[in-house]
PDB file of C-alpha atoms in Angstrom:
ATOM      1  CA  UNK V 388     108.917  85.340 140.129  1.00 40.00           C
ATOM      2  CA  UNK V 389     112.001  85.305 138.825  1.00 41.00           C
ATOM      3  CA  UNK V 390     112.177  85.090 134.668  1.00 41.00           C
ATOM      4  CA  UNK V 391     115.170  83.307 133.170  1.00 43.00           C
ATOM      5  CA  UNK V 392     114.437  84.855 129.714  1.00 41.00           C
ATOM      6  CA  UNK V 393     114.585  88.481 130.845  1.00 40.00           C
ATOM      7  CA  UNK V 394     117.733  87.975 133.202  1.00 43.00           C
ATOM      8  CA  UNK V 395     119.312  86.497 130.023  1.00 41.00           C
ATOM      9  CA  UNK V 396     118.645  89.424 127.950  1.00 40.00           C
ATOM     10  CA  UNK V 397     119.786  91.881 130.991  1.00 38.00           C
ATOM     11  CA  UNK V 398     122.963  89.905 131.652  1.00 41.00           C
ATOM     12  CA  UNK V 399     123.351  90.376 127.584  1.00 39.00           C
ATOM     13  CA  UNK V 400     121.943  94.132 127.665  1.00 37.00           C
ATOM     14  CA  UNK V 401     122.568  95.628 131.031  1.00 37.00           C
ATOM     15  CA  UNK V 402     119.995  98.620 129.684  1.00 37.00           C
ATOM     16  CA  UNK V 403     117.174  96.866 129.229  1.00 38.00           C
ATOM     17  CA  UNK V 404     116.736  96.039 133.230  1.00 40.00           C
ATOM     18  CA  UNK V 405     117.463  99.572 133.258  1.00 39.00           C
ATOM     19  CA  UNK V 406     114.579 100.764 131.025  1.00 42.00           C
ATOM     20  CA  UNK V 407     111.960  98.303 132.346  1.00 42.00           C
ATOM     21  CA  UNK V 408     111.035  99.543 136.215  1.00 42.00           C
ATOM     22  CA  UNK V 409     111.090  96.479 138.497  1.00 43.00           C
ATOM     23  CA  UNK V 410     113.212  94.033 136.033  1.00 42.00           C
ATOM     24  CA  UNK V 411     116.392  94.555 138.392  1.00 40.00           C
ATOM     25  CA  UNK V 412     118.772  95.794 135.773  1.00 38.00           C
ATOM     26  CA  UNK V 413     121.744  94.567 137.397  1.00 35.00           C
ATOM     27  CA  UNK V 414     122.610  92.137 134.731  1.00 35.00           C
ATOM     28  CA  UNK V 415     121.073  88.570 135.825  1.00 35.00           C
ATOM     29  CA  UNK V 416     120.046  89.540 138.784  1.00 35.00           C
ATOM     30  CA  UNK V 417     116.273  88.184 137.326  1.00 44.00           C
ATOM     31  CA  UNK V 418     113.385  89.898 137.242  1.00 57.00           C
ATOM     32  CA  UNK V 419     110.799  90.290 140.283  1.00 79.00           C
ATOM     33  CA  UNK V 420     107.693  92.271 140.280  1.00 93.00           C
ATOM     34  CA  UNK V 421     105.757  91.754 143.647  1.00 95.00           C
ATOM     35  CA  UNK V 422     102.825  89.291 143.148  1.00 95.00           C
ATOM     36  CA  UNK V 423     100.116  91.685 143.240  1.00 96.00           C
ATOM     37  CA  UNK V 424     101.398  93.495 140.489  1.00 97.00           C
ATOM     38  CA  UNK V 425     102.098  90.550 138.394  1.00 96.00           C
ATOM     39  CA  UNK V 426      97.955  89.035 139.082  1.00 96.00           C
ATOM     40  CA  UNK V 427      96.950  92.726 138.243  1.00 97.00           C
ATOM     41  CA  UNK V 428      98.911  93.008 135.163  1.00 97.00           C
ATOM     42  CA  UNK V 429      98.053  89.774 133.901  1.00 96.00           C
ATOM     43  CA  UNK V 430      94.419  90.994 134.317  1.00 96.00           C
ATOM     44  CA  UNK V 431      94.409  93.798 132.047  1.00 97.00           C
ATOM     45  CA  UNK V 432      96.039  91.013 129.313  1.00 96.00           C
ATOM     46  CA  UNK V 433      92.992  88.636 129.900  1.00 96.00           C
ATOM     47  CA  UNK V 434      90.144  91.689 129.724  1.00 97.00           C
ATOM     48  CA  UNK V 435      92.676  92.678 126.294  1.00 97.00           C
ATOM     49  CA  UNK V 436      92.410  88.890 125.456  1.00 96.00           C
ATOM     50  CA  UNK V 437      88.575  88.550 126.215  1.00 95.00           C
ATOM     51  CA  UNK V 438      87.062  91.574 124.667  1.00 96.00           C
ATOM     52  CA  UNK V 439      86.413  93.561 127.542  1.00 97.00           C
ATOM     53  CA  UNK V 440      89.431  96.035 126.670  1.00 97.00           C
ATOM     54  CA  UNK V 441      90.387  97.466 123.380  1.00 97.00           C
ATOM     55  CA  UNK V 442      94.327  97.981 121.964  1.00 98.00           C
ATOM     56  CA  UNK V 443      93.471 101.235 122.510  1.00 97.00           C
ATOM     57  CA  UNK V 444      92.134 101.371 125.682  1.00 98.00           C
ATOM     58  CA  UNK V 445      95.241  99.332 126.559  1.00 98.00           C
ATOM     59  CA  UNK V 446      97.805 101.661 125.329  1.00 98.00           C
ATOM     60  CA  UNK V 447      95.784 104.839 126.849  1.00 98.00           C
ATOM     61  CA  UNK V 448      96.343 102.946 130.412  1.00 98.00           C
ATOM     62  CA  UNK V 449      99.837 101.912 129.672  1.00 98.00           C
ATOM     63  CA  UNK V 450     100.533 105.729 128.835  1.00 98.00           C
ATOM     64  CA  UNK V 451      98.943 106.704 131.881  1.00 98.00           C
ATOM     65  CA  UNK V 452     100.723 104.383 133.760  1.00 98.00           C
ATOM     66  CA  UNK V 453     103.817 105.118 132.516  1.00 97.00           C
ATOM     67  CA  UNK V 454     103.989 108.753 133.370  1.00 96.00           C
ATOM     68  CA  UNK V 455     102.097 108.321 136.549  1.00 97.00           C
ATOM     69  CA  UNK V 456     102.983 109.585 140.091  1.00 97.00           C
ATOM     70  CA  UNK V 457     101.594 106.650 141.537  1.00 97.00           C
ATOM     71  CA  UNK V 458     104.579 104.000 141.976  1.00 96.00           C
ATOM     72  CA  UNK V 459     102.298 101.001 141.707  1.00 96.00           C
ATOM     73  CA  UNK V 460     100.921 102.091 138.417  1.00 97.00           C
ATOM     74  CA  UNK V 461     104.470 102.416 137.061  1.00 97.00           C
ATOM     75  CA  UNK V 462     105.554  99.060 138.438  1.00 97.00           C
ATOM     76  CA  UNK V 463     102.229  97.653 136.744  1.00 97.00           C
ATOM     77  CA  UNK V 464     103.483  99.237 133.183  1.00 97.00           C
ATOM     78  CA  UNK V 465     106.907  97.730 133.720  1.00 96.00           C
ATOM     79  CA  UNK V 466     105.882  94.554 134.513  1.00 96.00           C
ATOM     80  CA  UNK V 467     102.506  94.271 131.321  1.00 97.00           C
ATOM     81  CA  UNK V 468     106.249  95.302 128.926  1.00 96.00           C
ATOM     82  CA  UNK V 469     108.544  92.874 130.636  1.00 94.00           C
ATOM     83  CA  UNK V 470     105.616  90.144 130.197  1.00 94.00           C
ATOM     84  CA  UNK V 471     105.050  90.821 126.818  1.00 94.00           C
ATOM     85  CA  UNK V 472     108.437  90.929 125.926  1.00 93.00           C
ATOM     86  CA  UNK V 473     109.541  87.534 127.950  1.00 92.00           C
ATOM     87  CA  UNK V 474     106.373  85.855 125.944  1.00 93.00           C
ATOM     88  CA  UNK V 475     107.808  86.761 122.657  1.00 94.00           C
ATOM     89  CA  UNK V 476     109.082  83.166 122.935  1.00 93.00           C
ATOM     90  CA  UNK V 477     106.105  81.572 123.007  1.00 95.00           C
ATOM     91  CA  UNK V 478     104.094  83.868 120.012  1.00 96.00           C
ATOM     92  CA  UNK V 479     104.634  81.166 117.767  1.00 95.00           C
ATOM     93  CA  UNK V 480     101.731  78.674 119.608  1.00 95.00           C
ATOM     94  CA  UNK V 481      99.603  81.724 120.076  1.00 95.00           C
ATOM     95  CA  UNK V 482      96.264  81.199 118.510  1.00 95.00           C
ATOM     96  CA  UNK V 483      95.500  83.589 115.735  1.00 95.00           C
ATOM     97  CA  UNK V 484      93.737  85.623 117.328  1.00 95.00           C
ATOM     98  CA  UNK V 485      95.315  86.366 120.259  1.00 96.00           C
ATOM     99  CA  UNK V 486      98.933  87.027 117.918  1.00 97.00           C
ATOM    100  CA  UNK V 487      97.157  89.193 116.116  1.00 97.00           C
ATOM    101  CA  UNK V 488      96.249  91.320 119.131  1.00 97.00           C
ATOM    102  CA  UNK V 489      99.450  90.924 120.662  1.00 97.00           C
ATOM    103  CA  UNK V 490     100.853  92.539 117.311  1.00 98.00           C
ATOM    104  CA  UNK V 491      98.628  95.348 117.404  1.00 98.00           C
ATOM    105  CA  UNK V 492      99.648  96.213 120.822  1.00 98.00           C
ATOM    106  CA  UNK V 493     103.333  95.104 120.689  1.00 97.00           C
ATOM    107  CA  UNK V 494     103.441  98.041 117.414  1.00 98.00           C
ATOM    108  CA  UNK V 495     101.292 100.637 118.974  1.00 98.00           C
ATOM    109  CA  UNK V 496     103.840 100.108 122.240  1.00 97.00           C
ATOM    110  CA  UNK V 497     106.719 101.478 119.354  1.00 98.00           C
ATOM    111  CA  UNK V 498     104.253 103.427 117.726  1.00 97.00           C
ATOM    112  CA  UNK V 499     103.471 105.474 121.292  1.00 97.00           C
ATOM    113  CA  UNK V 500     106.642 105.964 122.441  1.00 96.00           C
ATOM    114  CA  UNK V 501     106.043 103.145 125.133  1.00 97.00           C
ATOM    115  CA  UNK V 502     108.909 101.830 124.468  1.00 95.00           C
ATOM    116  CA  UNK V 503     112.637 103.710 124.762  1.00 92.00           C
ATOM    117  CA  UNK V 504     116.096 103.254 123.933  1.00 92.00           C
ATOM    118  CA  UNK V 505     117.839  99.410 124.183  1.00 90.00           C
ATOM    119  CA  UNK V 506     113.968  98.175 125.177  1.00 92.00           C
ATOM    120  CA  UNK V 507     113.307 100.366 121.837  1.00 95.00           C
ATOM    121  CA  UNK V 508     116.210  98.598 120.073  1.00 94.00           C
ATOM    122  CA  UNK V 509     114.726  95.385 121.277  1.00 95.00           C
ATOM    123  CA  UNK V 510     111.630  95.895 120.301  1.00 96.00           C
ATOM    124  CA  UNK V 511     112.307  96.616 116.583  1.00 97.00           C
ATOM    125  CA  UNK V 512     114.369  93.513 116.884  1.00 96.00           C
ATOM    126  CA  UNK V 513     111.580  91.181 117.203  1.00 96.00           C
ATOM    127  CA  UNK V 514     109.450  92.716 114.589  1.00 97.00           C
ATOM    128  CA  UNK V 515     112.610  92.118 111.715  1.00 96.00           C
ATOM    129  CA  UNK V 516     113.292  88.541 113.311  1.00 96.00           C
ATOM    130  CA  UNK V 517     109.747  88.179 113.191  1.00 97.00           C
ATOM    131  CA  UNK V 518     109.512  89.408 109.190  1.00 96.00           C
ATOM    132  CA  UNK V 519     112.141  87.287 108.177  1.00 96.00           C
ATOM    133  CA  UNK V 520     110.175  84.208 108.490  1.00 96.00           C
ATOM    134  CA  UNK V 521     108.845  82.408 105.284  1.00 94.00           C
ATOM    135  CA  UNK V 522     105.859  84.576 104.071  1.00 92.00           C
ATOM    136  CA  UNK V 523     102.560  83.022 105.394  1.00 89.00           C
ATOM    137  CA  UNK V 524     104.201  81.866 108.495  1.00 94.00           C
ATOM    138  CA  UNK V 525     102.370  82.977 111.956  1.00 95.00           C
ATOM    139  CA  UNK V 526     105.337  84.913 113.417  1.00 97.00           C
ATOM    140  CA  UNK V 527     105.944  86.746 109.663  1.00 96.00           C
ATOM    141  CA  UNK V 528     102.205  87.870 110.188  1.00 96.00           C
ATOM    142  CA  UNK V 529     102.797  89.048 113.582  1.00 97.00           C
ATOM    143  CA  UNK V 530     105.820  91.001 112.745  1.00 97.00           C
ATOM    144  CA  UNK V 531     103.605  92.724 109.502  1.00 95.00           C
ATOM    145  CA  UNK V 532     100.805  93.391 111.657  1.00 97.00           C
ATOM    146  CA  UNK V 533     103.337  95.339 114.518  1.00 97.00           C
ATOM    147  CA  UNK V 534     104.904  97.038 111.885  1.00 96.00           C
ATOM    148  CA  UNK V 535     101.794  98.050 110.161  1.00 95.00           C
ATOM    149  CA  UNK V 536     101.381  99.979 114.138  1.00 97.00           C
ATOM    150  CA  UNK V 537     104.578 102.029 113.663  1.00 97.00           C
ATOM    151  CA  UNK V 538     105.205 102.421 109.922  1.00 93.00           C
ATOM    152  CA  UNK V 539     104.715 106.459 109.907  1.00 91.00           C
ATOM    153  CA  UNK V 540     107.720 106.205 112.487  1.00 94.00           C
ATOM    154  CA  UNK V 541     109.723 104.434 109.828  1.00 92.00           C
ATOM    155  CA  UNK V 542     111.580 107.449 108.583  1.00 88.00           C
ATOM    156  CA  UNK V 543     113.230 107.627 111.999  1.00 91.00           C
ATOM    157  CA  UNK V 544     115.290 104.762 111.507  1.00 91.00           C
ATOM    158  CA  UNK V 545     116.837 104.683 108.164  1.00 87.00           C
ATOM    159  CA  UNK V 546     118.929 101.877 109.183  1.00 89.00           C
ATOM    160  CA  UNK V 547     116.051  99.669 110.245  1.00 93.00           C
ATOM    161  CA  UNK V 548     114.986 100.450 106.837  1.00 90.00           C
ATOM    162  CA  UNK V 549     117.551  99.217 105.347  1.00 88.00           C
ATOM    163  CA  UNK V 550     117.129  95.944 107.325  1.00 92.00           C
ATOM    164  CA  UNK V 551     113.565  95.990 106.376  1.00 93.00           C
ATOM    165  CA  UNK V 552     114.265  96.563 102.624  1.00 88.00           C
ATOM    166  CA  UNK V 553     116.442  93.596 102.472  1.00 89.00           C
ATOM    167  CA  UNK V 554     113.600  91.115 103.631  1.00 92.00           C
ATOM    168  CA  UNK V 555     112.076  89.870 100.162  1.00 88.00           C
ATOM    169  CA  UNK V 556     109.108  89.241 101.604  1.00 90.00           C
ATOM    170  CA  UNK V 557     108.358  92.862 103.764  1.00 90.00           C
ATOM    171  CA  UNK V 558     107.988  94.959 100.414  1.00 82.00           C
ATOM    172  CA  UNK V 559     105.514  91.881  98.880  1.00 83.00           C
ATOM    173  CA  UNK V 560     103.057  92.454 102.342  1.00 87.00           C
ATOM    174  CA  UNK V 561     103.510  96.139 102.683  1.00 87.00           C
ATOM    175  CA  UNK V 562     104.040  97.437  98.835  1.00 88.00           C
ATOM    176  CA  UNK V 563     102.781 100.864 100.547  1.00 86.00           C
ATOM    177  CA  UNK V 564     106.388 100.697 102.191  1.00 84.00           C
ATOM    178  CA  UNK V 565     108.561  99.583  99.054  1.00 78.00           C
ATOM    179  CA  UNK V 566     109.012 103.711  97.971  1.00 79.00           C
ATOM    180  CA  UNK V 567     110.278 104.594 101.717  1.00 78.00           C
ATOM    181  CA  UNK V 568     112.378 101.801 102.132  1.00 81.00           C
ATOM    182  CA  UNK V 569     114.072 102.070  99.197  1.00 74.00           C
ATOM    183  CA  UNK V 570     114.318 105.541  99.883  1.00 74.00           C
ATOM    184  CA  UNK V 571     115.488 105.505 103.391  1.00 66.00           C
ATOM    185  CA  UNK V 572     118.098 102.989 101.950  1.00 63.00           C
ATOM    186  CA  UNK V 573     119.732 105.002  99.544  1.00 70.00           C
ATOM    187  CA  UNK V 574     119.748 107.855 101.557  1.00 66.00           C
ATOM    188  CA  UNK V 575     121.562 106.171 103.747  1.00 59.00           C
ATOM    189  CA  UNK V 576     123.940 104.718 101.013  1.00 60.00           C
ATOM    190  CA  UNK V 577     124.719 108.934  99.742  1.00 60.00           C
ATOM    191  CA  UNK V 578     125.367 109.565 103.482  1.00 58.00           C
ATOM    192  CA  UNK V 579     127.623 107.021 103.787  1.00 56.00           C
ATOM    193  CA  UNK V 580     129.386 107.481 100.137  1.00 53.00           C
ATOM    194  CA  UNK V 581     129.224 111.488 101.749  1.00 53.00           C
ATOM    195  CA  UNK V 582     131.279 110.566 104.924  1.00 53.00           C
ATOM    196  CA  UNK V 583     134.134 108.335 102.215  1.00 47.00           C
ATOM    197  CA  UNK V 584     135.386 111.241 100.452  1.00 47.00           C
TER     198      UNK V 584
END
């Protein structure tokens, strides 16, 4: 089916069609996975949702499936990352629960390596849009809970730290983080003060 959200954020970033197999990453083309594929994909969320499958079991398939031989498999991958990215818009009515899985998952997709380069950049996107909401709100504990999934990659992005560090509220729910953030920004303010003279 084709997915107005995703062909908007391909028609913005051309790359992220590219980096999700199956999303048609000719820039608004929309998105179509075959239906098959979309009904088997959506069952691995619901046995995620229900119980029967654990985060990790979930990212152990997804990392299977991503590196597999077996074209199906990888189309099933692309499509379980273009869902959950498309329903990033709708994380706000999520019940509790099922946010705070979603989080879980959404980080240990960063945390993995599941996610690459713009879909990367995207994906670290949502988690700061997510942390900048008022303290207490459902989509500030989803992006806490996703970051908590990828912190030890943290030091990778000193920039994204620096984003992170100027959210009031990120050092209040992660104090564990306040010494690296501060440290990955002022490491990035010598570099810069380096490259000026």
């Amino acid at each position: 089916a084709a997915n107005p959200t995703l062909a908007a954020a391909i028609a913005a970033v051309p790359a992220v069609g590219a980096a999700i197999p199956g999303a048609g990453g000719e820039g608004g083309g929309g998105s179509t996975f075959p239906a098959d594929v979309e009904a088997e994909a959506n069952s691995y969320f619901q046995r995620l949702y229900s119980g029967q499958h654990t985060v990790e079991q979930t990212v152990d398939m997804l990392t299977r499936f991503r590196g597999s031989q077996n074209t199906r498999e990888r189309d099933i991958f692309g499509c379980m990352v273009h869902n959950l990215f498309d329903e990033y818009r709708f994380f706000p009515k999520y019940p509790e629960k099922e946010l705070r899985i979603t989080a879980v998952l959404f980080g240990r997709l960063i945390n993995h390596q599941l996610v690459v380069s713009m879909t990367l950049g995207v994906a670290l996107r949502c988690v700061l849009d997510a942390l900048r909401k008022p303290f207490g709100n459902k989509m500030f504990a989803f992006g806490s809970e996703a970051l908590e999934q990828f912190k030890q990659r943290l030091p990778e992005w000193p920039q994204y730290c620096q984003h992170l560090a100027q959210v009031p509220q990120v050092p209040q729910a992660h104090p564990d983080l306040a010494q690296l953030l501060g440290a990955a920004a002022e490491q990035r303010g010598l570099s810069q003060l380096g490259q000026n003279e």
